[in-house]
Amino acid sequence: MKENTAKFSKLDYQISQWMYKYGKPILRFSLAINFIWFGALKVVWDSPAQELIAATVFWFDPEFFIPFLGVWEVSIGVFLLSKRTLRLAIVLLVLQMPGTFLPFIILPEVCFENFPFVLTTEGQYIIKNLVLISAAIVVGGSVREREFIERDIKSADTE
């Protein structure tokens, strides 16, 4: 029994170590793919969100704004691909994300089947951005990760 526990513990350590080492880069690339894909759909006028965007930001000409938003999103994705441009990606993302929640304010009837808990497909599409925001926070926090780890080690040594 103790031998099985030791084997499990070793396997658990190896899996956790792999996730620690590769999790943030995988998350960064996943975010990049997401932004490039959804942005490109807007650029070529094939996004399922086009009508929602046009109805939400009605003060902009959709012929201009939707492709512009698509290029913005593709740029976020491309900038996420490199650690050198990661900060720029996060800035663009921070500027873009609040707008994704505007339909909840401007078009609540489109977002909810039964307010406040039952979301429509459009509402679900919007609320998933919370996961993108959380992922961006994790990825953005990795910009100075080595510095944070070194500082934590130094402070642990002085305790």
C-alpha positions in Angstrom: 0.0 0.0 0.0 2.8 2.4 0.9 4.6 1.5 -2.3 1.5 2.4 -4.3 1.2 5.7 -2.5 4.8 6.5 -3.3 4.3 5.6 -7.0 1.2 7.8 -7.1 3.0 10.6 -5.4 5.9 10.4 -7.8 3.5 10.3 -10.8 1.5 13.2 -9.3 4.7 15.2 -8.9 5.8 14.6 -12.5 2.4 15.5 -14.0 2.2 18.6 -11.8 5.7 19.6 -12.8 4.8 19.2 -16.5 1.7 21.3 -16.1 3.7 24.0 -14.2 6.3 24.1 -17.0 4.0 24.0 -20.0 0.7 25.3 -18.7 1.2 29.0 -19.2 2.8 28.7 -22.7 -0.1 26.4 -23.7 -2.6 28.9 -22.2 -0.9 31.8 -24.1 -1.0 29.9 -27.4 -4.6 28.9 -26.8 -5.6 32.5 -26.2 -3.7 33.5 -29.4 -5.5 30.9 -31.5 -8.9 32.0 -30.0 -8.3 35.7 -30.8 -6.8 35.1 -34.2 -9.7 32.8 -35.2 -12.6 34.9 -33.9 -11.0 38.1 -35.2 -10.4 36.6 -38.6 -14.0 35.6 -38.9 -14.9 39.3 -38.3 -12.5 40.5 -41.0 -14.0 38.2 -43.6 -17.6 38.9 -42.5 -18.3 35.4 -41.3 -18.6 35.9 -37.6 -21.7 34.6 -35.7 -21.4 37.8 -33.5 -21.7 40.3 -36.4 -25.4 41.1 -35.8 -24.9 41.4 -32.0 -21.8 43.7 -32.5 -23.7 45.9 -35.0 -26.7 46.2 -32.7 -24.6 46.9 -29.6 -22.3 49.6 -31.1 -24.9 51.1 -33.3 -23.1 54.5 -33.2 -20.4 53.0 -35.5 -20.8 52.0 -39.1 -20.6 48.1 -39.0 -19.0 48.1 -42.4 -16.0 49.7 -40.7 -16.2 48.7 -37.1 -16.6 44.9 -37.4 -13.5 44.4 -39.6 -11.6 46.9 -37.4 -12.6 44.9 -34.3 -11.5 41.7 -36.2 -8.1 43.2 -37.0 -7.8 44.3 -33.4 -8.5 40.8 -32.2 -6.1 39.2 -34.7 -3.5 41.6 -33.5 -4.1 40.6 -29.9 -3.6 36.9 -30.9 -0.5 37.6 -33.0 1.0 39.6 -30.1 0.3 36.8 -27.7 2.5 34.4 -29.8 5.7 36.1 -28.7 6.8 36.9 -25.1 8.4 40.1 -26.5 5.0 41.5 -27.5 3.0 40.0 -24.7 2.6 43.3 -22.8 1.1 44.9 -26.0 -1.3 42.0 -26.4 -2.5 42.4 -22.8 -3.0 46.2 -23.2 -5.0 45.7 -26.4 -7.0 42.9 -24.6 -7.7 45.2 -21.6 -9.0 47.9 -23.9 -11.2 45.5 -25.9 -12.7 43.2 -23.2 -15.0 45.8 -21.5 -16.8 46.3 -24.8 -17.6 42.6 -25.0 -19.9 43.0 -22.0 -21.9 46.0 -23.5 -24.7 43.8 -24.8 -25.6 43.0 -21.1 -26.3 46.7 -20.6 -27.5 47.8 -24.1 -29.4 44.6 -25.2 -30.3 42.6 -22.1 -33.3 41.1 -23.9 -30.8 39.5 -26.4 -28.6 38.1 -23.6 -31.1 36.6 -21.2 -34.0 34.2 -21.6 -34.9 34.8 -18.0 -33.0 37.6 -16.2 -30.7 37.3 -14.3 -29.7 33.6 -14.6 -30.8 32.0 -17.8 -28.6 33.1 -20.6 -29.3 33.0 -24.3 -26.7 31.6 -26.7 -25.5 35.2 -27.2 -25.3 35.7 -23.4 -23.3 32.5 -23.1 -21.0 33.7 -25.9 -20.4 36.9 -23.9 -20.0 35.3 -20.4 -17.2 33.0 -21.7 -15.1 36.1 -21.9 -14.7 35.9 -18.1 -12.5 32.8 -18.8 -10.5 34.7 -21.5 -10.0 37.6 -19.0 -8.8 35.2 -16.3 -6.5 33.4 -18.7 -5.1 36.8 -19.8 -4.4 37.7 -16.2 -2.5 34.4 -15.7 -0.5 34.9 -18.9 0.1 38.6 -18.2 1.3 37.7 -14.7 4.0 35.5 -16.3 5.8 38.5 -17.8 7.8 38.9 -14.6 7.5 35.4 -13.3 11.2 34.8 -13.0 11.7 38.0 -11.1 8.9 37.1 -8.7 10.3 33.6 -8.1 13.8 35.0 -7.4 12.3 37.6 -5.0 10.3 34.9 -3.2 13.4 32.7 -2.9 15.4 35.6 -1.5 12.7 36.5 1.0 12.4 32.9 2.1 16.1 32.7 2.7 16.0 35.8 5.0 13.2 34.4 7.1 
